Amino acid sequence: IPPPAHWSGRWSLVHSASVRGPNMSDEERNLARARQLLQRYGIVARECLQNEADGWDWARLYRPLEMMELRGEARRGYFVRGLSGMQFALPEAVERLRAWRNQEDGDALIVLNACDPANVYGSVEVTAPAEPGAGLVQAGLSRLARLPSNYVVLQRGAPVLLYEHGGNRWTAIPQLSEDTLRRAIQLMIEHLTRAGGLGSRPRRVLVTSWNGVSPIGGPIQPLLEKMGFRREPPAMVWDGIYTRIKER
């Protein structure tokens, strides 16, 4: 069912304590926020506050997180590489990390929407090779804005491939093996072309920019062609036609 074109109705601020609850002290509010972050992310670090409104201060939340650790409600340590400073986690989140680390498919790839709360990195930053005319990539850095049309592929919790639907821009970290890169691209294609996906109607996925430059004539072109992409200057397009021909 498509969403309504606009929201109608009357809106007003809530002033009644019977609706919004009693006033909270700063200590109670910080404790509630600390618990909310832990329930949302499982593992909490300073970076988790990047997209929160004003008033969410890490220094104020650190004390209630410490108290939760002393009561056994949370654990403190370094759980996720790439997150700065001390981290706090729910006990069940730590146990799941340990179980996942010991699995044979620990290198499995996962597609995540940039707006998903599980994206603990805030604005995703990925190092990419510097190429002439590559914009942000030329500086060795690419950012993925938290928009519903943007996606990231994670491997062991770290971003390895970014997709921005606006502009059909793709960014991959340079040290990926060809096999991992191929699997990441295939996973993104499957996600975008699934029922209701951004590339499902019509069934079509474009690569207009790869690491800041055109994919045509670049090092990524041979791999994209092997995966069923064809040239449609200035982009390369996948619509499943070449794949179906090969299957026949």
JSON list of C-alpha atoms in Angstrom, two decimals:
[
{"chain": "A", "resi": 1, "resn": "ILE", "atom": "CA", "xyz": [0.00, 0.00, 0.00]},
{"chain": "A", "resi": 2, "resn": "PRO", "atom": "CA", "xyz": [1.59, 3.31, -1.02]},
{"chain": "A", "resi": 3, "resn": "PRO", "atom": "CA", "xyz": [2.00, 5.93, 1.73]},
{"chain": "A", "resi": 4, "resn": "PRO", "atom": "CA", "xyz": [-0.41, 8.86, 1.75]},
{"chain": "A", "resi": 5, "resn": "ALA", "atom": "CA", "xyz": [0.59, 11.89, -0.27]},
{"chain": "A", "resi": 6, "resn": "HIS", "atom": "CA", "xyz": [0.45, 14.05, 2.85]},
{"chain": "A", "resi": 7, "resn": "TRP", "atom": "CA", "xyz": [-0.45, 13.86, 6.51]},
{"chain": "A", "resi": 8, "resn": "SER", "atom": "CA", "xyz": [-3.55, 15.71, 7.66]},
{"chain": "A", "resi": 9, "resn": "GLY", "atom": "CA", "xyz": [-4.87, 16.54, 11.08]},
{"chain": "A", "resi": 10, "resn": "ARG", "atom": "CA", "xyz": [-4.25, 18.93, 13.96]},
{"chain": "A", "resi": 11, "resn": "TRP", "atom": "CA", "xyz": [-1.05, 18.82, 15.95]},
{"chain": "A", "resi": 12, "resn": "SER", "atom": "CA", "xyz": [-0.27, 20.28, 19.36]},
{"chain": "A", "resi": 13, "resn": "LEU", "atom": "CA", "xyz": [2.36, 19.90, 22.06]},
{"chain": "A", "resi": 14, "resn": "VAL", "atom": "CA", "xyz": [1.58, 17.61, 24.96]},
{"chain": "A", "resi": 15, "resn": "HIS", "atom": "CA", "xyz": [1.43, 19.44, 28.28]},
{"chain": "A", "resi": 16, "resn": "SER", "atom": "CA", "xyz": [-0.50, 17.01, 30.46]},
{"chain": "A", "resi": 17, "resn": "ALA", "atom": "CA", "xyz": [1.60, 14.93, 32.87]},
{"chain": "A", "resi": 18, "resn": "SER", "atom": "CA", "xyz": [-0.98, 12.13, 32.59]},
{"chain": "A", "resi": 19, "resn": "VAL", "atom": "CA", "xyz": [0.00, 11.74, 28.92]},
{"chain": "A", "resi": 20, "resn": "ARG", "atom": "CA", "xyz": [3.71, 12.49, 28.86]},
{"chain": "A", "resi": 21, "resn": "GLY", "atom": "CA", "xyz": [4.43, 11.17, 32.34]},
{"chain": "A", "resi": 22, "resn": "PRO", "atom": "CA", "xyz": [5.91, 12.95, 35.36]},
{"chain": "A", "resi": 23, "resn": "ASN", "atom": "CA", "xyz": [8.84, 15.29, 35.06]},
{"chain": "A", "resi": 24, "resn": "MET", "atom": "CA", "xyz": [12.20, 13.53, 35.21]},
{"chain": "A", "resi": 25, "resn": "SER", "atom": "CA", "xyz": [15.36, 14.66, 36.91]},
{"chain": "A", "resi": 26, "resn": "ASP", "atom": "CA", "xyz": [18.54, 14.95, 34.85]},
{"chain": "A", "resi": 27, "resn": "GLU", "atom": "CA", "xyz": [19.83, 11.75, 36.43]},
{"chain": "A", "resi": 28, "resn": "GLU", "atom": "CA", "xyz": [16.66, 9.81, 35.56]},
{"chain": "A", "resi": 29, "resn": "ARG", "atom": "CA", "xyz": [16.62, 11.20, 32.02]},
{"chain": "A", "resi": 30, "resn": "ASN", "atom": "CA", "xyz": [20.25, 10.25, 31.39]},
{"chain": "A", "resi": 31, "resn": "LEU", "atom": "CA", "xyz": [19.64, 6.74, 32.72]},
{"chain": "A", "resi": 32, "resn": "ALA", "atom": "CA", "xyz": [16.59, 6.35, 30.47]},
{"chain": "A", "resi": 33, "resn": "ARG", "atom": "CA", "xyz": [18.60, 7.52, 27.48]},
{"chain": "A", "resi": 34, "resn": "ALA", "atom": "CA", "xyz": [21.45, 5.14, 28.28]},
{"chain": "A", "resi": 35, "resn": "ARG", "atom": "CA", "xyz": [19.02, 2.22, 28.44]},
{"chain": "A", "resi": 36, "resn": "GLN", "atom": "CA", "xyz": [17.36, 3.35, 25.22]},
{"chain": "A", "resi": 37, "resn": "LEU", "atom": "CA", "xyz": [20.70, 3.38, 23.39]},
{"chain": "A", "resi": 38, "resn": "LEU", "atom": "CA", "xyz": [21.63, -0.07, 24.68]},
{"chain": "A", "resi": 39, "resn": "GLN", "atom": "CA", "xyz": [18.29, -1.51, 23.60]},
{"chain": "A", "resi": 40, "resn": "ARG", "atom": "CA", "xyz": [18.60, 0.14, 20.20]},
{"chain": "A", "resi": 41, "resn": "TYR", "atom": "CA", "xyz": [22.19, -0.77, 19.32]},
{"chain": "A", "resi": 42, "resn": "GLY", "atom": "CA", "xyz": [23.22, -3.53, 21.71]},
{"chain": "A", "resi": 43, "resn": "ILE", "atom": "CA", "xyz": [26.70, -1.95, 21.83]},
{"chain": "A", "resi": 44, "resn": "VAL", "atom": "CA", "xyz": [27.03, 1.74, 22.62]},
{"chain": "A", "resi": 45, "resn": "ALA", "atom": "CA", "xyz": [29.92, 4.12, 21.96]},
{"chain": "A", "resi": 46, "resn": "ARG", "atom": "CA", "xyz": [30.36, 7.86, 21.48]},
{"chain": "A", "resi": 47, "resn": "GLU", "atom": "CA", "xyz": [29.58, 7.53, 17.74]},
{"chain": "A", "resi": 48, "resn": "CYS", "atom": "CA", "xyz": [26.03, 6.41, 18.55]},
{"chain": "A", "resi": 49, "resn": "LEU", "atom": "CA", "xyz": [25.15, 10.00, 19.50]},
{"chain": "A", "resi": 50, "resn": "GLN", "atom": "CA", "xyz": [26.08, 11.54, 16.15]},
{"chain": "A", "resi": 51, "resn": "ASN", "atom": "CA", "xyz": [22.50, 11.54, 14.87]},
{"chain": "A", "resi": 52, "resn": "GLU", "atom": "CA", "xyz": [20.73, 12.38, 18.11]},
{"chain": "A", "resi": 53, "resn": "ALA", "atom": "CA", "xyz": [19.21, 15.74, 18.94]},
{"chain": "A", "resi": 54, "resn": "ASP", "atom": "CA", "xyz": [20.89, 18.28, 21.19]},
{"chain": "A", "resi": 55, "resn": "GLY", "atom": "CA", "xyz": [21.14, 17.26, 24.82]},
{"chain": "A", "resi": 56, "resn": "TRP", "atom": "CA", "xyz": [22.49, 13.75, 24.22]},
{"chain": "A", "resi": 57, "resn": "ASP", "atom": "CA", "xyz": [25.93, 14.22, 25.72]},
{"chain": "A", "resi": 58, "resn": "TRP", "atom": "CA", "xyz": [28.34, 11.27, 26.06]},
{"chain": "A", "resi": 59, "resn": "ALA", "atom": "CA", "xyz": [29.86, 12.66, 29.25]},
{"chain": "A", "resi": 60, "resn": "ARG", "atom": "CA", "xyz": [26.41, 12.74, 30.89]},
{"chain": "A", "resi": 61, "resn": "LEU", "atom": "CA", "xyz": [25.55, 9.22, 29.74]},
{"chain": "A", "resi": 62, "resn": "TYR", "atom": "CA", "xyz": [28.85, 7.67, 30.79]},
{"chain": "A", "resi": 63, "resn": "ARG", "atom": "CA", "xyz": [28.02, 7.71, 34.51]},
{"chain": "A", "resi": 64, "resn": "PRO", "atom": "CA", "xyz": [24.65, 5.90, 34.22]},
{"chain": "A", "resi": 65, "resn": "LEU", "atom": "CA", "xyz": [26.28, 3.37, 31.87]},
{"chain": "A", "resi": 66, "resn": "GLU", "atom": "CA", "xyz": [28.92, 2.74, 34.55]},
{"chain": "A", "resi": 67, "resn": "MET", "atom": "CA", "xyz": [26.19, 2.24, 37.15]},
{"chain": "A", "resi": 68, "resn": "MET", "atom": "CA", "xyz": [24.45, -0.23, 34.85]},
{"chain": "A", "resi": 69, "resn": "GLU", "atom": "CA", "xyz": [27.74, -2.12, 34.57]},
{"chain": "A", "resi": 70, "resn": "LEU", "atom": "CA", "xyz": [28.06, -2.31, 38.36]},
{"chain": "A", "resi": 71, "resn": "ARG", "atom": "CA", "xyz": [24.50, -3.67, 38.59]},
{"chain": "A", "resi": 72, "resn": "GLY", "atom": "CA", "xyz": [25.23, -6.30, 35.92]},
{"chain": "A", "resi": 73, "resn": "GLU", "atom": "CA", "xyz": [22.90, -4.74, 33.35]},
{"chain": "A", "resi": 74, "resn": "ALA", "atom": "CA", "xyz": [25.74, -3.89, 30.94]},
{"chain": "A", "resi": 75, "resn": "ARG", "atom": "CA", "xyz": [29.35, -4.79, 30.21]},
{"chain": "A", "resi": 76, "resn": "ARG", "atom": "CA", "xyz": [32.23, -2.45, 29.50]},
{"chain": "A", "resi": 77, "resn": "GLY", "atom": "CA", "xyz": [35.12, -3.07, 27.11]},
{"chain": "A", "resi": 78, "resn": "TYR", "atom": "CA", "xyz": [36.32, -2.79, 23.49]},
{"chain": "A", "resi": 79, "resn": "PHE", "atom": "CA", "xyz": [33.89, -4.84, 21.42]},
{"chain": "A", "resi": 80, "resn": "VAL", "atom": "CA", "xyz": [33.78, -3.25, 17.96]},
{"chain": "A", "resi": 81, "resn": "ARG", "atom": "CA", "xyz": [36.92, -2.22, 16.12]},
{"chain": "A", "resi": 82, "resn": "GLY", "atom": "CA", "xyz": [36.65, 1.28, 14.66]},
{"chain": "A", "resi": 83, "resn": "LEU", "atom": "CA", "xyz": [34.54, 2.76, 17.44]},
{"chain": "A", "resi": 84, "resn": "SER", "atom": "CA", "xyz": [36.40, 5.19, 19.65]},
{"chain": "A", "resi": 85, "resn": "GLY", "atom": "CA", "xyz": [36.94, 4.99, 23.39]},
{"chain": "A", "resi": 86, "resn": "MET", "atom": "CA", "xyz": [35.29, 2.70, 25.91]},
{"chain": "A", "resi": 87, "resn": "GLN", "atom": "CA", "xyz": [32.15, 0.85, 24.82]},
{"chain": "A", "resi": 88, "resn": "PHE", "atom": "CA", "xyz": [29.19, -0.54, 26.76]},
{"chain": "A", "resi": 89, "resn": "ALA", "atom": "CA", "xyz": [27.13, -3.53, 25.68]},
{"chain": "A", "resi": 90, "resn": "LEU", "atom": "CA", "xyz": [24.20, -5.63, 26.78]},
{"chain": "A", "resi": 91, "resn": "PRO", "atom": "CA", "xyz": [25.37, -9.04, 28.07]},
{"chain": "A", "resi": 92, "resn": "GLU", "atom": "CA", "xyz": [23.33, -10.85, 25.42]},
{"chain": "A", "resi": 93, "resn": "ALA", "atom": "CA", "xyz": [24.91, -8.70, 22.69]},
{"chain": "A", "resi": 94, "resn": "VAL", "atom": "CA", "xyz": [28.40, -9.71, 23.86]},
{"chain": "A", "resi": 95, "resn": "GLU", "atom": "CA", "xyz": [27.45, -13.39, 23.85]},
{"chain": "A", "resi": 96, "resn": "ARG", "atom": "CA", "xyz": [26.03, -13.12, 20.34]},
{"chain": "A", "resi": 97, "resn": "LEU", "atom": "CA", "xyz": [29.24, -11.46, 19.15]},
{"chain": "A", "resi": 98, "resn": "ARG", "atom": "CA", "xyz": [31.28, -14.32, 20.62]},
{"chain": "A", "resi": 99, "resn": "ALA", "atom": "CA", "xyz": [29.04, -16.93, 19.01]},
{"chain": "A", "resi": 100, "resn": "TRP", "atom": "CA", "xyz": [29.16, -15.13, 15.66]},
{"chain": "A", "resi": 101, "resn": "ARG", "atom": "CA", "xyz": [32.95, -14.85, 15.79]},
{"chain": "A", "resi": 102, "resn": "ASN", "atom": "CA", "xyz": [33.24, -18.64, 16.11]},
{"chain": "A", "resi": 103, "resn": "GLN", "atom": "CA", "xyz": [30.92, -19.39, 13.21]},
{"chain": "A", "resi": 104, "resn": "GLU", "atom": "CA", "xyz": [32.35, -20.61, 9.92]},
{"chain": "A", "resi": 105, "resn": "ASP", "atom": "CA", "xyz": [30.39, -17.95, 8.04]},
{"chain": "A", "resi": 106, "resn": "GLY", "atom": "CA", "xyz": [31.87, -15.10, 10.06]},
{"chain": "A", "resi": 107, "resn": "ASP", "atom": "CA", "xyz": [32.92, -13.42, 6.81]},
{"chain": "A", "resi": 108, "resn": "ALA", "atom": "CA", "xyz": [29.35, -13.35, 5.52]},
{"chain": "A", "resi": 109, "resn": "LEU", "atom": "CA", "xyz": [28.21, -10.11, 3.90]},
{"chain": "A", "resi": 110, "resn": "ILE", "atom": "CA", "xyz": [25.17, -8.15, 5.08]},
{"chain": "A", "resi": 111, "resn": "VAL", "atom": "CA", "xyz": [23.24, -5.36, 3.33]},
{"chain": "A", "resi": 112, "resn": "LEU", "atom": "CA", "xyz": [22.16, -2.57, 5.66]},
{"chain": "A", "resi": 113, "resn": "ASN", "atom": "CA", "xyz": [20.18, 0.58, 5.01]},
{"chain": "A", "resi": 114, "resn": "ALA", "atom": "CA", "xyz": [22.07, 3.73, 5.91]},
{"chain": "A", "resi": 115, "resn": "CYS", "atom": "CA", "xyz": [19.20, 4.77, 8.23]},
{"chain": "A", "resi": 116, "resn": "ASP", "atom": "CA", "xyz": [19.09, 1.46, 10.08]},
{"chain": "A", "resi": 117, "resn": "PRO", "atom": "CA", "xyz": [19.81, 1.87, 13.82]},
{"chain": "A", "resi": 118, "resn": "ALA", "atom": "CA", "xyz": [22.18, -1.10, 13.47]},
{"chain": "A", "resi": 119, "resn": "ASN", "atom": "CA", "xyz": [24.46, 1.21, 11.49]},
{"chain": "A", "resi": 120, "resn": "VAL", "atom": "CA", "xyz": [26.51, 2.39, 14.46]},
{"chain": "A", "resi": 121, "resn": "TYR", "atom": "CA", "xyz": [28.96, 4.36, 12.35]},
{"chain": "A", "resi": 122, "resn": "GLY", "atom": "CA", "xyz": [26.78, 7.40, 11.78]},
{"chain": "A", "resi": 123, "resn": "SER", "atom": "CA", "xyz": [27.87, 8.82, 8.44]},
{"chain": "A", "resi": 124, "resn": "VAL", "atom": "CA", "xyz": [29.75, 5.88, 6.98]},
{"chain": "A", "resi": 125, "resn": "GLU", "atom": "CA", "xyz": [33.32, 6.62, 5.99]},
{"chain": "A", "resi": 126, "resn": "VAL", "atom": "CA", "xyz": [35.21, 4.33, 3.64]},
{"chain": "A", "resi": 127, "resn": "THR", "atom": "CA", "xyz": [38.77, 4.73, 2.43]},
{"chain": "A", "resi": 128, "resn": "ALA", "atom": "CA", "xyz": [38.97, 4.53, -1.36]},
{"chain": "A", "resi": 129, "resn": "PRO", "atom": "CA", "xyz": [41.78, 4.89, -3.90]},
{"chain": "A", "resi": 130, "resn": "ALA", "atom": "CA", "xyz": [42.57, 8.39, -5.06]},
{"chain": "A", "resi": 131, "resn": "GLU", "atom": "CA", "xyz": [41.83, 8.94, -8.75]},
{"chain": "A", "resi": 132, "resn": "PRO", "atom": "CA", "xyz": [41.73, 12.12, -10.83]},
{"chain": "A", "resi": 133, "resn": "GLY", "atom": "CA", "xyz": [38.39, 13.84, -10.69]},
{"chain": "A", "resi": 134, "resn": "ALA", "atom": "CA", "xyz": [37.13, 11.59, -7.93]},
{"chain": "A", "resi": 135, "resn": "GLY", "atom": "CA", "xyz": [35.76, 14.35, -5.68]},
{"chain": "A", "resi": 136, "resn": "LEU", "atom": "CA", "xyz": [35.62, 13.11, -2.08]},
{"chain": "A", "resi": 137, "resn": "VAL", "atom": "CA", "xyz": [37.28, 9.89, -3.16]},
{"chain": "A", "resi": 138, "resn": "GLN", "atom": "CA", "xyz": [40.22, 11.90, -4.44]},
{"chain": "A", "resi": 139, "resn": "ALA", "atom": "CA", "xyz": [40.83, 12.93, -0.84]},
{"chain": "A", "resi": 140, "resn": "GLY", "atom": "CA", "xyz": [40.76, 9.25, 0.14]},
{"chain": "A", "resi": 141, "resn": "LEU", "atom": "CA", "xyz": [37.37, 9.44, 1.80]},
{"chain": "A", "resi": 142, "resn": "SER", "atom": "CA", "xyz": [33.79, 8.79, 0.80]},
{"chain": "A", "resi": 143, "resn": "ARG", "atom": "CA", "xyz": [30.75, 9.56, 2.95]},
{"chain": "A", "resi": 144, "resn": "LEU", "atom": "CA", "xyz": [27.36, 7.85, 2.89]},
{"chain": "A", "resi": 145, "resn": "ALA", "atom": "CA", "xyz": [24.54, 10.12, 4.06]},
{"chain": "A", "resi": 146, "resn": "ARG", "atom": "CA", "xyz": [21.82, 8.62, 6.25]},
{"chain": "A", "resi": 147, "resn": "LEU", "atom": "CA", "xyz": [19.10, 8.53, 3.57]},
{"chain": "A", "resi": 148, "resn": "PRO", "atom": "CA", "xyz": [16.56, 5.73, 3.00]},
{"chain": "A", "resi": 149, "resn": "SER", "atom": "CA", "xyz": [17.85, 5.31, -0.57]},
{"chain": "A", "resi": 150, "resn": "ASN", "atom": "CA", "xyz": [21.45, 4.60, 0.51]},
{"chain": "A", "resi": 151, "resn": "TYR", "atom": "CA", "xyz": [22.83, 1.19, 1.46]},
{"chain": "A", "resi": 152, "resn": "VAL", "atom": "CA", "xyz": [26.03, -0.30, 2.80]},
{"chain": "A", "resi": 153, "resn": "VAL", "atom": "CA", "xyz": [27.41, -3.84, 2.65]},
{"chain": "A", "resi": 154, "resn": "LEU", "atom": "CA", "xyz": [29.11, -4.93, 5.87]},
{"chain": "A", "resi": 155, "resn": "GLN", "atom": "CA", "xyz": [31.66, -7.66, 6.43]},
{"chain": "A", "resi": 156, "resn": "ARG", "atom": "CA", "xyz": [32.39, -8.50, 10.07]},
{"chain": "A", "resi": 157, "resn": "GLY", "atom": "CA", "xyz": [30.59, -5.28, 10.96]},
{"chain": "A", "resi": 158, "resn": "ALA", "atom": "CA", "xyz": [32.83, -3.05, 8.80]},
{"chain": "A", "resi": 159, "resn": "PRO", "atom": "CA", "xyz": [31.56, -1.25, 5.65]},
{"chain": "A", "resi": 160, "resn": "VAL", "atom": "CA", "xyz": [33.10, -2.58, 2.43]},
{"chain": "A", "resi": 161, "resn": "LEU", "atom": "CA", "xyz": [30.73, -1.33, -0.28]},
{"chain": "A", "resi": 162, "resn": "LEU", "atom": "CA", "xyz": [28.52, 1.77, -0.41]},
{"chain": "A", "resi": 163, "resn": "TYR", "atom": "CA", "xyz": [25.59, 2.44, -2.74]},
{"chain": "A", "resi": 164, "resn": "GLU", "atom": "CA", "xyz": [23.94, 5.84, -3.22]},
{"chain": "A", "resi": 165, "resn": "HIS", "atom": "CA", "xyz": [20.77, 5.60, -5.28]},
{"chain": "A", "resi": 166, "resn": "GLY", "atom": "CA", "xyz": [20.78, 9.31, -6.02]},
{"chain": "A", "resi": 167, "resn": "GLY", "atom": "CA", "xyz": [23.40, 9.44, -8.76]},
{"chain": "A", "resi": 168, "resn": "ASN", "atom": "CA", "xyz": [23.86, 5.64, -8.78]},
{"chain": "A", "resi": 169, "resn": "ARG", "atom": "CA", "xyz": [27.23, 6.06, -7.06]},
{"chain": "A", "resi": 170, "resn": "TRP", "atom": "CA", "xyz": [29.18, 3.05, -5.76]},
{"chain": "A", "resi": 171, "resn": "THR", "atom": "CA", "xyz": [32.24, 3.08, -3.51]},
{"chain": "A", "resi": 172, "resn": "ALA", "atom": "CA", "xyz": [34.31, 0.06, -2.49]},
{"chain": "A", "resi": 173, "resn": "ILE", "atom": "CA", "xyz": [37.33, -0.25, -0.24]},
{"chain": "A", "resi": 174, "resn": "PRO", "atom": "CA", "xyz": [40.45, -0.97, -2.30]},
{"chain": "A", "resi": 175, "resn": "GLN", "atom": "CA", "xyz": [41.74, -4.03, -0.43]},
{"chain": "A", "resi": 176, "resn": "LEU", "atom": "CA", "xyz": [38.75, -6.27, -1.21]},
{"chain": "A", "resi": 177, "resn": "SER", "atom": "CA", "xyz": [39.46, -9.49, -3.08]},
{"chain": "A", "resi": 178, "resn": "GLU", "atom": "CA", "xyz": [37.68, -9.93, -6.39]},
{"chain": "A", "resi": 179, "resn": "ASP", "atom": "CA", "xyz": [35.57, -12.75, -4.97]},
{"chain": "A", "resi": 180, "resn": "THR", "atom": "CA", "xyz": [34.40, -10.68, -1.99]},
{"chain": "A", "resi": 181, "resn": "LEU", "atom": "CA", "xyz": [33.71, -7.67, -4.22]},
{"chain": "A", "resi": 182, "resn": "ARG", "atom": "CA", "xyz": [31.71, -9.82, -6.61]},
{"chain": "A", "resi": 183, "resn": "ARG", "atom": "CA", "xyz": [29.65, -11.26, -3.75]},
{"chain": "A", "resi": 184, "resn": "ALA", "atom": "CA", "xyz": [29.05, -7.77, -2.33]},
{"chain": "A", "resi": 185, "resn": "ILE", "atom": "CA", "xyz": [27.85, -6.43, -5.69]},
{"chain": "A", "resi": 186, "resn": "GLN", "atom": "CA", "xyz": [25.63, -9.47, -6.24]},
{"chain": "A", "resi": 187, "resn": "LEU", "atom": "CA", "xyz": [24.12, -9.09, -2.78]},
{"chain": "A", "resi": 188, "resn": "MET", "atom": "CA", "xyz": [23.36, -5.43, -3.48]},
{"chain": "A", "resi": 189, "resn": "ILE", "atom": "CA", "xyz": [21.77, -6.29, -6.84]},
{"chain": "A", "resi": 190, "resn": "GLU", "atom": "CA", "xyz": [19.55, -8.91, -5.22]},
{"chain": "A", "resi": 191, "resn": "HIS", "atom": "CA", "xyz": [18.50, -6.46, -2.52]},
{"chain": "A", "resi": 192, "resn": "LEU", "atom": "CA", "xyz": [17.74, -3.61, -4.92]},
{"chain": "A", "resi": 193, "resn": "THR", "atom": "CA", "xyz": [15.74, -5.78, -7.36]},
{"chain": "A", "resi": 194, "resn": "ARG", "atom": "CA", "xyz": [13.68, -7.68, -4.81]},
{"chain": "A", "resi": 195, "resn": "ALA", "atom": "CA", "xyz": [9.92, -6.97, -4.72]},
{"chain": "A", "resi": 196, "resn": "GLY", "atom": "CA", "xyz": [9.48, -3.34, -3.70]},
{"chain": "A", "resi": 197, "resn": "GLY", "atom": "CA", "xyz": [13.19, -2.57, -4.04]},
{"chain": "A", "resi": 198, "resn": "LEU", "atom": "CA", "xyz": [14.56, 0.59, -5.59]},
{"chain": "A", "resi": 199, "resn": "GLY", "atom": "CA", "xyz": [15.57, -1.28, -8.74]},
{"chain": "A", "resi": 200, "resn": "SER", "atom": "CA", "xyz": [12.55, -3.58, -9.05]},
{"chain": "A", "resi": 201, "resn": "ARG", "atom": "CA", "xyz": [10.28, -1.50, -11.32]},
{"chain": "A", "resi": 202, "resn": "PRO", "atom": "CA", "xyz": [11.80, -1.64, -13.82]},
{"chain": "A", "resi": 203, "resn": "ARG", "atom": "CA", "xyz": [14.25, -4.41, -12.85]},
{"chain": "A", "resi": 204, "resn": "ARG", "atom": "CA", "xyz": [17.35, -2.37, -13.44]},
{"chain": "A", "resi": 205, "resn": "VAL", "atom": "CA", "xyz": [20.52, -1.39, -11.53]},
{"chain": "A", "resi": 206, "resn": "LEU", "atom": "CA", "xyz": [22.86, 1.38, -12.72]},
{"chain": "A", "resi": 207, "resn": "VAL", "atom": "CA", "xyz": [26.51, 2.10, -11.98]},
{"chain": "A", "resi": 208, "resn": "THR", "atom": "CA", "xyz": [27.12, 5.68, -13.04]},
{"chain": "A", "resi": 209, "resn": "SER", "atom": "CA", "xyz": [30.08, 6.27, -10.76]},
{"chain": "A", "resi": 210, "resn": "TRP", "atom": "CA", "xyz": [32.52, 3.79, -9.25]},
{"chain": "A", "resi": 211, "resn": "ASN", "atom": "CA", "xyz": [34.90, 5.20, -6.63]},
{"chain": "A", "resi": 212, "resn": "GLY", "atom": "CA", "xyz": [34.22, 8.65, -8.03]},
{"chain": "A", "resi": 213, "resn": "VAL", "atom": "CA", "xyz": [34.81, 7.99, -11.75]},
{"chain": "A", "resi": 214, "resn": "SER", "atom": "CA", "xyz": [32.96, 6.35, -14.64]},
{"chain": "A", "resi": 215, "resn": "PRO", "atom": "CA", "xyz": [33.02, 2.54, -14.55]},
{"chain": "A", "resi": 216, "resn": "ILE", "atom": "CA", "xyz": [33.49, 2.43, -18.34]},
{"chain": "A", "resi": 217, "resn": "GLY", "atom": "CA", "xyz": [37.17, 2.10, -19.08]},
{"chain": "A", "resi": 218, "resn": "GLY", "atom": "CA", "xyz": [37.98, 1.67, -15.40]},
{"chain": "A", "resi": 219, "resn": "PRO", "atom": "CA", "xyz": [39.37, -1.35, -13.54]},
{"chain": "A", "resi": 220, "resn": "ILE", "atom": "CA", "xyz": [35.87, -2.37, -12.39]},
{"chain": "A", "resi": 221, "resn": "GLN", "atom": "CA", "xyz": [34.46, -2.74, -15.94]},
{"chain": "A", "resi": 222, "resn": "PRO", "atom": "CA", "xyz": [35.67, -6.35, -16.57]},
{"chain": "A", "resi": 223, "resn": "LEU", "atom": "CA", "xyz": [34.15, -7.59, -13.30]},
{"chain": "A", "resi": 224, "resn": "LEU", "atom": "CA", "xyz": [30.85, -5.81, -13.94]},
{"chain": "A", "resi": 225, "resn": "GLU", "atom": "CA", "xyz": [30.69, -7.32, -17.43]},
{"chain": "A", "resi": 226, "resn": "LYS", "atom": "CA", "xyz": [31.27, -10.81, -16.01]},
{"chain": "A", "resi": 227, "resn": "MET", "atom": "CA", "xyz": [28.31, -10.21, -13.69]},
{"chain": "A", "resi": 228, "resn": "GLY", "atom": "CA", "xyz": [25.94, -9.32, -16.53]},
{"chain": "A", "resi": 229, "resn": "PHE", "atom": "CA", "xyz": [26.32, -5.54, -16.71]},
{"chain": "A", "resi": 230, "resn": "ARG", "atom": "CA", "xyz": [26.45, -3.94, -20.14]},
{"chain": "A", "resi": 231, "resn": "ARG", "atom": "CA", "xyz": [27.67, -0.55, -21.27]},
{"chain": "A", "resi": 232, "resn": "GLU", "atom": "CA", "xyz": [25.09, 2.21, -21.53]},
{"chain": "A", "resi": 233, "resn": "PRO", "atom": "CA", "xyz": [27.30, 5.35, -21.60]},
{"chain": "A", "resi": 234, "resn": "PRO", "atom": "CA", "xyz": [28.04, 7.08, -19.36]},
{"chain": "A", "resi": 235, "resn": "ALA", "atom": "CA", "xyz": [26.93, 4.23, -17.06]},
{"chain": "A", "resi": 236, "resn": "MET", "atom": "CA", "xyz": [26.84, 0.45, -16.93]},
{"chain": "A", "resi": 237, "resn": "VAL", "atom": "CA", "xyz": [23.48, -1.22, -16.42]},
{"chain": "A", "resi": 238, "resn": "TRP", "atom": "CA", "xyz": [22.28, -4.57, -15.08]},
{"chain": "A", "resi": 239, "resn": "ASP", "atom": "CA", "xyz": [18.76, -5.71, -15.94]},
{"chain": "A", "resi": 240, "resn": "GLY", "atom": "CA", "xyz": [19.19, -9.47, -15.85]},
{"chain": "A", "resi": 241, "resn": "ILE", "atom": "CA", "xyz": [19.09, -9.87, -19.65]},
{"chain": "A", "resi": 242, "resn": "TYR", "atom": "CA", "xyz": [22.68, -11.02, -20.05]},
{"chain": "A", "resi": 243, "resn": "THR", "atom": "CA", "xyz": [22.32, -13.32, -17.04]},
{"chain": "A", "resi": 244, "resn": "ARG", "atom": "CA", "xyz": [19.25, -15.03, -18.51]},
{"chain": "A", "resi": 245, "resn": "ILE", "atom": "CA", "xyz": [21.00, -15.44, -21.87]},
{"chain": "A", "resi": 246, "resn": "LYS", "atom": "CA", "xyz": [23.98, -17.15, -20.18]},
{"chain": "A", "resi": 247, "resn": "GLU", "atom": "CA", "xyz": [21.64, -19.47, -18.25]},
{"chain": "A", "resi": 248, "resn": "ARG", "atom": "CA", "xyz": [20.11, -20.64, -21.53]}
]
